[in-house]
């Protein structure tokens, strides 16, 4: 499968180029960076430390997409929206790992998925997707006893969105387990005299610092006891491997908007 990596000089872009170069059935067809990037014209393999791949970094996304089978995109919301339209035009697979997208962005992805096969997830790792299934089960099982749910996350100091895509994905899983809408029940920020915790709300706490790749915990707090379900990312290759797996999976699917749970065969569990 001929894959284009957009955001090729980013943290995830680099991890993706390395994983594609090691994956049977996948080949790096194109690498796209932003106009003016210092990476333009450089060999994508050399940039990612895997030796020459014969793929120069370009800023011409459409030309890169034309003869490709898929694009893997961990960039920025506004950029992913643009690439979704181009991928739909080229009728290719589009894997979106970008987080921090608005409801308007999501509607544009939905529209693009009428023509393209899109897989989008706030976390492409197997571990987090399994965790989301466990969180939904725990949220349901502990509902009658009225246990409170809090989602805690920490990431590196460069991260620009909060709560993380993963925290929101885990919050959605908890909400699904409780049969509620996360938008009605999320407490994303607390500051000052907040009053007591609203019964049935799902709280979020965000920490940023250093080079932390991704730490997530979902806390279930009852009277006198606490259950914690957590995931720790040791390396960005876990996300890159998931994204490449998603691209290979989506290749023969009908146009539509899929999740990582679909790719992993876990959607019926949630
Ligand atoms: N779903 C998942 O499993 C995961 C999701 N993520 C998400 O992926 C996204 C990227 O993360 P990360 O790699 O750490 O961030 P980086 O900032 O390191 O990488 C983003 C890259 O996108 C590039 N970019 C921005 N606009 C364009 C454009 N118009 N054309 C081409 N390239 C562009 C940036 O270029 P420039 O530097 O020049 O601006 C940058 O190189 C974030 O939203 C993050 O939350 C991250 C890890 C896992
Ligand atoms: O920005 C990151 O780095 C990460 N972003 C994703 C998120 O927002 O949850 C996934 C992962 O935790 C790393």
Short mmCIF file of C-alpha atoms and ligand atoms in Angstrom, two decimals, residues 11-12 74 97-100 121-124 128 153-156 158-169 208 212-216 231 233 236 238-239, ligand 2:
data_model
loop_
_atom_site.label_atom_id
_atom_site.label_comp_id
_atom_site.label_asym_id
_atom_site.label_seq_id
_atom_site.Cartn_x
_atom_site.Cartn_y
_atom_site.Cartn_z
CA UNK A 11 7.12 14.05 16.18
CA UNK A 12 4.50 11.61 14.86
CA UNK A 74 -1.07 13.65 12.61
CA UNK A 97 -4.71 11.03 14.48
CA UNK A 98 -4.95 14.80 14.95
CA UNK A 99 -6.63 15.85 18.20
CA UNK A 100 -8.28 19.07 19.36
CA UNK A 121 -9.17 8.22 16.70
CA UNK A 122 -7.76 10.27 19.56
CA UNK A 123 -5.47 7.35 20.26
CA UNK A 124 -4.32 4.71 17.76
CA UNK A 128 -5.82 2.62 24.99
CA UNK A 153 -3.84 12.91 31.83
CA UNK A 154 -0.26 14.15 31.47
CA UNK A 155 1.65 15.02 28.28
CA UNK A 156 4.85 16.74 27.15
CA UNK A 158 4.69 21.02 23.56
CA UNK A 159 1.13 19.66 23.45
CA UNK A 160 -1.34 22.36 22.33
CA UNK A 161 -4.80 20.88 23.06
CA UNK A 162 -6.55 19.92 26.31
CA UNK A 163 -8.04 17.67 27.49
CA UNK A 164 -6.13 15.24 25.28
CA UNK A 165 -7.92 13.31 22.53
CA UNK A 166 -7.36 10.17 24.59
CA UNK A 167 -8.86 11.69 27.75
CA UNK A 168 -11.95 12.64 25.75
CA UNK A 169 -12.11 9.17 24.16
CA UNK A 208 1.75 19.26 31.00
CA UNK A 212 6.01 12.74 28.79
CA UNK A 213 4.60 10.87 25.76
CA UNK A 214 1.14 10.14 27.22
CA UNK A 215 -0.15 9.07 30.64
CA UNK A 216 -3.86 8.45 31.18
CA UNK A 231 -2.31 3.41 30.33
CA UNK A 233 2.79 5.25 26.49
CA UNK A 236 5.35 7.00 19.88
CA UNK A 238 2.58 2.44 19.46
CA UNK A 239 0.50 5.17 17.76
O1 LIG B 2 -0.03 15.14 21.55
C1 LIG B 2 0.40 14.01 21.87
O2 LIG B 2 1.60 13.78 22.04
C2 LIG B 2 -0.57 12.91 22.03
N1 LIG B 2 -1.79 13.14 21.65
C3 LIG B 2 -2.87 12.22 21.69
C4 LIG B 2 -3.93 12.74 22.62
O3 LIG B 2 -4.28 13.94 22.53
O4 LIG B 2 -4.45 11.96 23.42
C5 LIG B 2 -2.45 10.81 21.93
C6 LIG B 2 -1.25 10.62 22.80
O5 LIG B 2 -1.64 10.64 24.14
C7 LIG B 2 -0.12 11.59 22.50
#
